[in-house]
mmCIF file of C-alpha atoms in Angstrom:
data_model
loop_
_atom_site.group_PDB
_atom_site.id
_atom_site.type_symbol
_atom_site.label_atom_id
_atom_site.label_comp_id
_atom_site.label_asym_id
_atom_site.label_seq_id
_atom_site.Cartn_x
_atom_site.Cartn_y
_atom_site.Cartn_z
ATOM 1 C CA MET B 20 -19.679 -5.502 0.477
ATOM 2 C CA GLN B 21 -20.347 -1.569 0.573
ATOM 3 C CA LYS B 22 -23.803 -0.545 2.544
ATOM 4 C CA LYS B 23 -25.785 2.383 1.122
ATOM 5 C CA ILE B 24 -26.512 4.647 3.950
ATOM 6 C CA ILE B 25 -28.951 7.842 4.486
ATOM 7 C CA VAL B 26 -26.900 10.450 7.282
ATOM 8 C CA LEU B 27 -29.720 12.677 8.743
ATOM 9 C CA ALA B 28 -27.842 16.029 8.935
ATOM 10 C CA ILE B 29 -29.789 18.178 11.399
ATOM 11 C CA ALA B 30 -29.467 22.291 11.512
ATOM 12 C CA ALA B 31 -27.755 24.166 13.552
ATOM 13 C CA ALA B 32 -29.752 25.914 15.396
ATOM 14 C CA LEU B 33 -33.405 24.047 16.631
ATOM 15 C CA THR B 34 -35.737 27.124 14.860
ATOM 16 C CA ALA B 35 -33.481 25.329 11.727
ATOM 17 C CA PRO B 36 -36.812 25.172 9.043
ATOM 18 C CA ALA B 37 -35.435 21.853 7.720
ATOM 19 C CA MET B 38 -33.719 19.070 7.571
ATOM 20 C CA ALA B 39 -31.549 17.757 4.414
ATOM 21 C CA PHE B 40 -31.023 14.693 3.421
ATOM 22 C CA ALA B 41 -27.263 13.003 1.475
ATOM 23 C CA ASP B 42 -26.899 9.667 -0.194
ATOM 24 C CA ALA B 43 -23.901 8.284 2.171
ATOM 25 C CA THR B 44 -21.688 5.365 2.179
ATOM 26 C CA VAL B 45 -20.456 3.225 5.091
ATOM 27 C CA TYR B 46 -16.779 1.436 4.685
ATOM 28 C CA GLY B 47 -14.314 0.397 6.532
ATOM 29 C CA LEU B 48 -12.196 -2.527 7.698
ATOM 30 C CA ALA B 49 -11.465 -4.506 10.678
ATOM 31 C CA ALA B 50 -8.143 -6.542 10.905
ATOM 32 C CA MET B 51 -7.387 -8.471 14.708
ATOM 33 C CA SER B 52 -4.371 -10.211 15.276
ATOM 34 C CA ILE B 53 -3.788 -12.482 18.888
ATOM 35 C CA ASP B 54 0.513 -11.647 18.907
ATOM 36 C CA MET B 55 2.934 -14.063 21.098
ATOM 37 C CA ALA B 56 5.349 -10.868 21.024
ATOM 38 C CA LYS B 57 8.622 -11.107 22.060
ATOM 39 C CA ASP B 58 10.981 -7.122 22.511
ATOM 40 C CA GLY B 59 14.279 -9.440 22.205
ATOM 41 C CA ALA B 60 16.748 -7.435 24.394
ATOM 42 C CA ALA B 61 19.498 -8.165 24.381
ATOM 43 C CA THR B 62 18.601 -8.385 28.791
ATOM 44 C CA ASN B 63 16.734 -9.217 30.573
ATOM 45 C CA SER B 64 14.298 -9.344 27.295
ATOM 46 C CA THR B 65 10.370 -9.889 27.914
ATOM 47 C CA SER B 66 7.312 -11.743 26.183
ATOM 48 C CA ALA B 67 3.481 -11.277 26.165
ATOM 49 C CA ASN B 68 0.934 -12.661 24.755
ATOM 50 C CA GLN B 69 -1.186 -9.499 23.064
ATOM 51 C CA LEU B 70 -4.400 -8.177 20.903
ATOM 52 C CA VAL B 71 -3.952 -6.071 18.845
ATOM 53 C CA SER B 72 -6.784 -3.629 16.109
ATOM 54 C CA ASN B 73 -4.134 -3.559 13.178
ATOM 55 C CA ASN B 74 -5.830 0.173 11.702
ATOM 56 C CA SER B 75 -9.442 -1.036 12.165
ATOM 57 C CA ARG B 76 -10.994 2.043 10.780
ATOM 58 C CA ILE B 77 -14.574 3.505 9.664
ATOM 59 C CA GLY B 78 -15.316 5.575 6.997
ATOM 60 C CA PHE B 79 -18.097 6.996 5.505
ATOM 61 C CA LYS B 80 -18.186 8.786 2.355
ATOM 62 C CA SER B 81 -20.388 10.824 -0.022
ATOM 63 C CA SER B 82 -20.447 12.416 -3.704
ATOM 64 C CA GLU B 83 -23.217 15.365 -5.312
ATOM 65 C CA ASP B 84 -23.078 14.601 -9.085
ATOM 66 C CA LEU B 85 -22.972 18.106 -10.434
ATOM 67 C CA GLY B 86 -22.979 18.226 -14.455
ATOM 68 C CA GLY B 87 -20.597 17.896 -17.277
ATOM 69 C CA GLY B 88 -18.640 14.986 -16.068
ATOM 70 C CA LEU B 89 -17.972 16.997 -12.564
ATOM 71 C CA SER B 90 -18.906 15.847 -8.711
ATOM 72 C CA THR B 91 -18.560 17.107 -5.227
ATOM 73 C CA ILE B 92 -16.565 13.936 -2.763
ATOM 74 C CA LEU B 93 -16.590 13.543 0.829
ATOM 75 C CA GLN B 94 -14.606 11.320 3.368
ATOM 76 C CA MET B 95 -14.598 10.768 6.746
ATOM 77 C CA GLU B 96 -12.261 8.258 8.145
ATOM 78 C CA GLY B 97 -11.115 7.536 11.719
ATOM 79 C CA THR B 98 -9.327 4.816 13.571
ATOM 80 C CA VAL B 99 -11.320 2.307 15.605
ATOM 81 C CA GLY B 100 -8.813 0.239 18.431
ATOM 82 C CA MET B 101 -10.731 -2.710 18.389
ATOM 83 C CA ASP B 102 -9.181 -4.709 21.248
ATOM 84 C CA VAL B 103 -10.266 -1.895 23.825
ATOM 85 C CA GLY B 104 -13.690 0.242 21.923
ATOM 86 C CA THR B 105 -12.110 3.408 21.279
ATOM 87 C CA THR B 106 -11.494 5.184 18.555
ATOM 88 C CA GLY B 107 -8.141 7.420 17.527
ATOM 89 C CA THR B 108 -6.603 10.534 19.227
ATOM 90 C CA SER B 109 -9.277 12.557 17.213
ATOM 91 C CA LEU B 110 -12.446 11.441 16.060
ATOM 92 C CA PHE B 111 -11.113 11.723 12.337
ATOM 93 C CA ASN B 112 -8.112 11.130 12.432
ATOM 94 C CA ARG B 113 -7.067 8.853 8.733
ATOM 95 C CA ASN B 114 -7.457 10.189 5.198
ATOM 96 C CA THR B 115 -10.463 13.194 5.437
ATOM 97 C CA PHE B 116 -11.397 15.412 3.124
ATOM 98 C CA LEU B 117 -13.749 17.898 0.812
ATOM 99 C CA GLY B 118 -12.688 17.401 -2.420
ATOM 100 C CA LEU B 119 -13.530 18.388 -6.526
ATOM 101 C CA LYS B 120 -12.985 15.343 -9.290
ATOM 102 C CA SER B 121 -13.361 16.237 -12.580
ATOM 103 C CA ASN B 122 -13.395 12.917 -15.008
ATOM 104 C CA ASP B 123 -11.732 14.591 -17.614
ATOM 105 C CA MET B 124 -9.542 16.621 -15.381
ATOM 106 C CA GLY B 125 -9.137 14.849 -12.070
ATOM 107 C CA THR B 126 -9.378 15.356 -8.262
ATOM 108 C CA VAL B 127 -8.601 18.418 -6.164
ATOM 109 C CA LEU B 128 -9.046 17.195 -2.195
ATOM 110 C CA VAL B 129 -8.281 19.487 0.399
ATOM 111 C CA GLY B 130 -7.356 18.336 4.364
ATOM 112 C CA LEU B 131 -6.062 15.071 6.261
ATOM 113 C CA HIS B 132 -4.642 13.292 3.812
ATOM 114 C CA ASP B 133 -1.616 10.978 2.692
ATOM 115 C CA THR B 134 0.735 12.353 0.027
ATOM 116 C CA PRO B 135 1.476 11.313 -2.812
ATOM 117 C CA TYR B 136 5.338 9.546 -1.760
ATOM 118 C CA LYS B 137 2.609 7.271 0.621
ATOM 119 C CA ILE B 138 0.245 6.663 -1.481
ATOM 120 C CA SER B 139 2.723 5.229 -3.903
ATOM 121 C CA THR B 140 4.201 1.626 -2.540
ATOM 122 C CA ARG B 141 1.593 1.262 -0.537
ATOM 123 C CA LYS B 142 -0.450 -1.625 -2.710
ATOM 124 C CA LEU B 143 3.452 -3.147 -2.882
ATOM 125 C CA ASP B 144 3.281 -4.281 0.616
ATOM 126 C CA VAL B 145 2.418 -7.746 2.013
ATOM 127 C CA PHE B 146 1.816 -7.369 4.761
ATOM 128 C CA GLY B 147 -0.460 -3.887 5.896
ATOM 129 C CA ASP B 148 -3.443 -3.590 8.431
ATOM 130 C CA THR B 149 -0.506 -6.374 10.794
ATOM 131 C CA VAL B 150 1.874 -6.550 12.678
ATOM 132 C CA ALA B 151 4.650 -7.126 9.878
ATOM 133 C CA ALA B 152 3.633 -4.371 7.640
ATOM 134 C CA ASP B 153 6.495 -1.629 6.511
ATOM 135 C CA ASN B 154 5.619 1.124 7.738
ATOM 136 C CA ARG B 155 6.335 -0.746 11.300
ATOM 137 C CA SER B 156 9.297 -2.634 10.477
ATOM 138 C CA ALA B 157 12.813 -2.172 8.565
ATOM 139 C CA MET B 158 11.414 0.658 5.992
ATOM 140 C CA GLY B 159 9.362 2.783 8.653
ATOM 141 C CA VAL B 160 12.345 2.960 11.285
ATOM 142 C CA LYS B 161 12.753 6.374 10.759
ATOM 143 C CA ILE B 162 15.606 8.648 10.222
ATOM 144 C CA MET B 163 16.264 11.883 12.585
ATOM 145 C CA GLY B 164 12.871 11.367 13.288
ATOM 146 C CA SER B 165 11.429 11.850 10.056
ATOM 147 C CA ASN B 166 9.116 8.718 8.536
ATOM 148 C CA HIS B 167 8.089 10.379 4.895
ATOM 149 C CA ASP B 168 5.606 7.184 4.356
ATOM 150 C CA SER B 169 2.591 10.022 6.975
ATOM 151 C CA ARG B 170 -0.161 11.735 6.400
ATOM 152 C CA LEU B 171 -0.868 15.447 6.780
ATOM 153 C CA GLY B 172 -2.478 17.962 7.595
ATOM 154 C CA ASN B 173 -3.108 21.452 5.404
ATOM 155 C CA VAL B 174 -3.174 19.806 2.785
ATOM 156 C CA ILE B 175 -4.150 20.578 -0.738
ATOM 157 C CA ALA B 176 -3.878 17.863 -3.639
ATOM 158 C CA TYR B 177 -3.927 16.765 -7.619
ATOM 159 C CA ILE B 178 -4.566 14.055 -9.238
ATOM 160 C CA SER B 179 -4.932 13.515 -12.291
ATOM 161 C CA PRO B 180 -6.898 11.254 -13.901
ATOM 162 C CA ALA B 181 -5.561 7.325 -15.323
ATOM 163 C CA MET B 182 -3.578 8.012 -18.346
ATOM 164 C CA SER B 183 -2.570 4.982 -20.759
ATOM 165 C CA GLY B 184 -2.686 3.740 -16.552
ATOM 166 C CA PHE B 185 -0.133 6.682 -15.885
ATOM 167 C CA THR B 186 -1.966 8.712 -12.623
ATOM 168 C CA VAL B 187 -0.054 11.981 -11.906
ATOM 169 C CA ALA B 188 0.016 13.578 -8.508
ATOM 170 C CA ALA B 189 1.400 16.583 -6.273
ATOM 171 C CA ALA B 190 0.344 17.683 -2.607
ATOM 172 C CA SER B 191 1.712 20.890 -1.005
ATOM 173 C CA VAL B 192 0.871 21.445 2.861
ATOM 174 C CA PHE B 193 0.321 25.102 3.680
ATOM 175 C CA GLY B 194 2.148 26.705 6.626
ATOM 176 C CA ALA B 195 -0.464 26.621 8.926
ATOM 177 C CA GLU B 196 -0.977 30.459 9.447
ATOM 178 C CA THR B 197 -3.081 32.005 11.580
ATOM 179 C CA LEU B 198 -4.862 35.111 12.754
ATOM 180 C CA PRO B 199 -3.310 36.642 15.212
ATOM 181 C CA GLN B 200 -0.526 36.181 14.783
ATOM 182 C CA PRO B 201 1.684 33.944 17.044
ATOM 183 C CA ALA B 202 2.947 36.330 20.187
ATOM 184 C CA ALA B 203 6.505 35.961 17.865
ATOM 185 C CA PRO B 204 5.858 36.658 14.598
ATOM 186 C CA ALA B 205 9.231 35.960 13.413
ATOM 187 C CA ASP B 206 7.680 31.908 13.820
ATOM 188 C CA LYS B 207 8.728 30.324 11.144
ATOM 189 C CA LYS B 208 6.346 27.930 10.119
ATOM 190 C CA GLY B 209 6.544 24.573 8.611
ATOM 191 C CA SER B 210 5.728 23.289 4.680
ATOM 192 C CA ALA B 211 6.416 19.969 3.003
ATOM 193 C CA MET B 212 5.944 19.370 -0.687
ATOM 194 C CA SER B 213 4.852 15.607 -2.433
ATOM 195 C CA LEU B 214 5.442 14.111 -5.920
ATOM 196 C CA ALA B 215 4.165 11.106 -7.606
ATOM 197 C CA GLY B 216 4.404 9.464 -10.890
ATOM 198 C CA MET B 217 2.189 5.791 -11.219
ATOM 199 C CA TYR B 218 1.748 3.525 -14.088
ATOM 200 C CA ASP B 219 -0.644 0.662 -13.164
ATOM 201 C CA ASN B 220 -0.725 -1.387 -16.222
ATOM 202 C CA GLY B 221 -1.984 -5.327 -16.463
ATOM 203 C CA PRO B 222 0.651 -7.472 -14.692
ATOM 204 C CA ILE B 223 3.214 -3.668 -14.457
ATOM 205 C CA TYR B 224 3.466 -1.185 -11.790
ATOM 206 C CA ALA B 225 5.638 0.858 -11.260
ATOM 207 C CA ALA B 226 6.386 4.041 -8.856
ATOM 208 C CA LEU B 227 8.821 7.239 -8.486
ATOM 209 C CA ALA B 228 7.862 9.911 -5.704
ATOM 210 C CA TYR B 229 9.916 12.564 -4.020
ATOM 211 C CA GLN B 230 9.264 14.419 -1.263
ATOM 212 C CA THR B 231 9.845 17.406 0.290
ATOM 213 C CA ILE B 232 9.265 18.827 4.412
ATOM 214 C CA LYS B 233 10.845 22.118 5.622
ATOM 215 C CA PHE B 234 9.804 22.345 10.001
ATOM 216 C CA GLY B 235 8.879 24.834 11.594
ATOM 217 C CA ASP B 236 8.414 26.305 15.167
ATOM 218 C CA ALA B 237 6.993 24.861 17.965
ATOM 219 C CA GLY B 238 2.989 25.225 17.742
ATOM 220 C CA THR B 239 2.781 26.009 14.285
ATOM 221 C CA GLY B 240 0.924 23.112 13.797
ATOM 222 C CA ASP B 241 1.467 19.524 12.116
ATOM 223 C CA LEU B 242 5.324 20.118 10.536
ATOM 224 C CA GLY B 243 6.189 22.001 13.738
ATOM 225 C CA SER B 244 9.256 21.305 16.435
ATOM 226 C CA ALA B 245 10.461 21.939 19.628
ATOM 227 C CA THR B 246 13.748 20.634 17.993
ATOM 228 C CA SER B 247 14.108 20.343 14.897
ATOM 229 C CA VAL B 248 12.670 24.068 13.796
ATOM 230 C CA ASP B 249 14.139 24.766 9.991
ATOM 231 C CA ASP B 250 15.391 21.696 9.005
ATOM 232 C CA LYS B 251 15.507 19.053 6.019
ATOM 233 C CA ALA B 252 14.005 16.738 5.375
ATOM 234 C CA THR B 253 14.521 15.747 1.919
ATOM 235 C CA ALA B 254 13.541 11.603 0.123
ATOM 236 C CA PHE B 255 13.440 9.656 -3.204
ATOM 237 C CA LYS B 256 11.400 6.523 -3.924
ATOM 238 C CA LEU B 257 11.508 4.145 -6.277
ATOM 239 C CA GLY B 258 9.221 1.178 -6.716
ATOM 240 C CA GLY B 259 7.758 -1.533 -8.645
ATOM 241 C CA SER B 260 6.135 -5.120 -8.492
ATOM 242 C CA TYR B 261 4.703 -7.200 -11.665
ATOM 243 C CA LYS B 262 3.107 -10.456 -12.139
ATOM 244 C CA MET B 263 3.138 -13.570 -13.053
ATOM 245 C CA ASP B 264 0.523 -16.052 -12.983
ATOM 246 C CA ALA B 265 0.181 -17.195 -9.497
ATOM 247 C CA PHE B 266 3.351 -15.421 -8.268
ATOM 248 C CA THR B 267 3.010 -11.900 -7.648
ATOM 249 C CA VAL B 268 7.044 -10.010 -6.773
ATOM 250 C CA GLY B 269 7.751 -6.739 -6.377
ATOM 251 C CA ALA B 270 10.492 -4.155 -4.625
ATOM 252 C CA VAL B 271 10.396 -0.723 -3.168
ATOM 253 C CA TYR B 272 14.025 1.588 -3.062
ATOM 254 C CA GLU B 273 13.971 4.556 -0.867
ATOM 255 C CA SER B 274 16.532 6.977 -0.384
ATOM 256 C CA MET B 275 16.934 10.299 2.858
ATOM 257 C CA THR B 276 18.285 12.705 3.739
ATOM 258 C CA TYR B 277 18.109 15.210 6.333
ATOM 259 C CA THR B 278 19.851 18.860 6.498
ATOM 260 C CA ASP B 279 19.656 19.917 10.921
ATOM 261 C CA ASN B 280 20.092 23.340 10.645
ATOM 262 C CA PRO B 281 21.907 25.804 11.475
ATOM 263 C CA ALA B 282 25.308 24.567 11.121
ATOM 264 C CA SER B 283 23.629 22.019 7.477
ATOM 265 C CA THR B 284 24.676 18.243 9.068
ATOM 266 C CA GLU B 285 23.569 16.280 6.528
ATOM 267 C CA THR B 286 22.534 12.623 8.081
ATOM 268 C CA LYS B 287 21.676 10.118 4.392
ATOM 269 C CA GLY B 288 20.293 7.191 4.425
ATOM 270 C CA THR B 289 18.387 3.948 2.444
ATOM 271 C CA ASN B 290 16.096 1.696 2.759
ATOM 272 C CA LEU B 291 14.792 -1.522 0.341
ATOM 273 C CA TYR B 292 12.201 -3.129 0.706
ATOM 274 C CA LEU B 293 11.218 -7.260 -1.758
ATOM 275 C CA ALA B 294 8.879 -8.765 -1.471
ATOM 276 C CA GLY B 295 6.617 -11.654 -2.767
ATOM 277 C CA LYS B 296 3.371 -13.593 -3.090
ATOM 278 C CA PHE B 297 2.293 -16.600 -4.306
ATOM 279 C CA ASN B 298 -1.435 -18.032 -4.860
ATOM 280 C CA VAL B 299 -1.511 -21.769 -4.218
ATOM 281 C CA SER B 300 -5.154 -21.423 -4.743
ATOM 282 C CA SER B 301 -7.496 -19.236 -5.409
ATOM 283 C CA SER B 302 -8.349 -18.894 -1.703
ATOM 284 C CA ASP B 303 -4.755 -19.173 -0.368
ATOM 285 C CA ALA B 304 -1.403 -17.290 -0.403
ATOM 286 C CA VAL B 305 1.678 -17.330 0.441
ATOM 287 C CA LYS B 306 4.083 -14.135 1.767
ATOM 288 C CA LEU B 307 7.641 -13.497 1.663
ATOM 289 C CA ALA B 308 9.222 -9.687 2.397
ATOM 290 C CA TYR B 309 12.185 -8.599 3.556
ATOM 291 C CA GLY B 310 13.601 -4.881 4.448
ATOM 292 C CA MET B 311 16.199 -3.826 4.836
ATOM 293 C CA ARG B 312 17.512 -0.506 6.545
ATOM 294 C CA GLY B 313 20.735 1.207 6.122
ATOM 295 C CA ALA B 314 23.615 2.135 7.914
ATOM 296 C CA THR B 315 22.711 5.791 8.497
ATOM 297 C CA LYS B 316 25.746 8.748 7.404
ATOM 298 C CA THR B 317 26.756 11.901 9.694
ATOM 299 C CA ALA B 318 28.435 14.273 7.592
ATOM 300 C CA GLY B 319 30.408 11.342 5.691
ATOM 301 C CA ASN B 320 30.940 8.918 9.049
ATOM 302 C CA ASP B 321 28.919 5.523 9.502
ATOM 303 C CA ASN B 322 26.684 5.696 12.180
ATOM 304 C CA LYS B 323 26.263 2.216 12.414
ATOM 305 C CA ASP B 324 22.650 2.473 12.776
ATOM 306 C CA LYS B 325 21.008 -0.338 10.505
ATOM 307 C CA ALA B 326 18.021 -2.438 10.460
ATOM 308 C CA THR B 327 16.865 -6.077 8.703
ATOM 309 C CA LEU B 328 12.657 -7.748 8.458
ATOM 310 C CA LEU B 329 12.291 -10.888 7.853
ATOM 311 C CA ALA B 330 8.254 -11.802 7.312
ATOM 312 C CA VAL B 331 6.555 -15.374 5.826
ATOM 313 C CA GLY B 332 3.249 -14.913 6.345
ATOM 314 C CA TYR B 333 0.691 -18.141 5.129
ATOM 315 C CA ASP B 334 -3.846 -15.917 4.334
ATOM 316 C CA HIS B 335 -6.673 -18.037 3.789
ATOM 317 C CA ALA B 336 -10.013 -16.154 1.509
ATOM 318 C CA MET B 337 -12.777 -17.350 3.987
ATOM 319 C CA SER B 338 -14.296 -14.683 1.180
ATOM 320 C CA LYS B 339 -14.079 -11.698 -0.673
ATOM 321 C CA ALA B 340 -14.447 -9.576 2.286
ATOM 322 C CA THR B 341 -12.874 -11.653 4.893
ATOM 323 C CA THR B 342 -9.414 -13.013 5.874
ATOM 324 C CA VAL B 343 -7.767 -14.871 8.201
ATOM 325 C CA TYR B 344 -4.194 -15.576 8.364
ATOM 326 C CA ALA B 345 -0.940 -16.918 10.200
ATOM 327 C CA LEU B 346 2.581 -14.226 9.973
ATOM 328 C CA TYR B 347 5.803 -14.258 11.840
ATOM 329 C CA SER B 348 7.970 -11.243 11.585
ATOM 330 C CA LYS B 349 10.962 -11.116 12.829
ATOM 331 C CA LEU B 350 13.322 -7.391 13.138
ATOM 332 C CA SER B 351 16.734 -6.971 13.360
ATOM 333 C CA VAL B 352 17.790 -3.878 15.114
ATOM 334 C CA ASP B 353 21.562 -2.395 15.425
ATOM 335 C CA ASN B 354 22.143 0.613 17.338
ATOM 336 C CA ILE B 355 18.875 2.595 17.338
ATOM 337 C CA ALA B 356 17.626 4.301 19.458
ATOM 338 C CA GLY B 357 13.811 3.690 21.092
ATOM 339 C CA THR B 358 14.363 0.124 19.414
ATOM 340 C CA ALA B 359 15.050 -3.366 21.192
ATOM 341 C CA ALA B 360 17.745 -5.412 19.913
ATOM 342 C CA ASP B 361 16.210 -7.903 18.471
ATOM 343 C CA PRO B 362 11.929 -8.096 18.031
ATOM 344 C CA SER B 363 9.982 -11.094 16.990
ATOM 345 C CA ALA B 364 6.183 -11.669 17.165
ATOM 346 C CA LEU B 365 3.528 -14.648 15.828
ATOM 347 C CA SER B 366 0.433 -13.800 15.082
ATOM 348 C CA PHE B 367 -3.184 -15.106 14.132
ATOM 349 C CA GLY B 368 -5.030 -11.954 13.022
ATOM 350 C CA MET B 369 -8.190 -11.316 11.104
ATOM 351 C CA LYS B 370 -9.959 -8.851 9.094
ATOM 352 C CA TYR B 371 -13.383 -8.026 7.678
ATOM 353 C CA ALA B 372 -13.452 -5.211 5.105
ATOM 354 C CA PHE B 373 -16.744 -3.604 4.318
#
């Protein structure tokens, strides 16, 4: 259960005449696991027992009713390394934004946020916030360094209200323009556009998403790159799930293209993710997932680089807030640079949401 607190806002100057108070909500997730992992290297394979914090986080939410169904919304969220007691590379490195919400017109927000492309299929990952999460496994193996399930800064986004189960979302990334301009005025700024349509009604969930990213020069913001300037990455994704009594099944298909400029050389690839969950009881569930990253093709030539994921797990809900679980995950990789051949993990974990 979320806890209400009073956050004290102190004026910047010591001579400030007053102090302001605002209602805020503290929320978060503590997710820890003991992982018995093997790197699966073809030679000199190693193993280790690890204590891991799986996307543990803490956040603050606040809102103000402006009347007429309009409100100001604020959120600040950051990663917490529960295993070593540290925060992320910055204090608020997760969804952090300011916006306006209308009951009739929808929500507009600016800041750091998951793209609509990422949001559209997050709920289909049955192993979220564990070692077997799809953005850490076969679906997360990048094509030419581009993983479209991303969180970007300098975002302005719109999310519609639900209309008979339908929701649309759109986001654009500013090019990180600065004043004064860089020493080389010709420096190119990166940009991105992300679109998603989602239907959530009864036992059916469906999502369709598209995203395009254009990379800029190094030092020009989140989408700046020393090696990928002027390159372009696009992706299309279709996903859905269906609930039948105790069973829930889901699937995601993704198609991606990376254009290496100025040669306009295209690398194409596809991902497939299948998942199922069976509620053994009101507090217990068996889960299974299979992911496949197909071999990419560059200028029509097969690169013979691919990966598959198999994960199976068991959850036990001790309460609405606390869940313990056990899972086994294995990733089989062929010819993908920087990734061990067949890494695997046996994981025992606990999650507490507040």
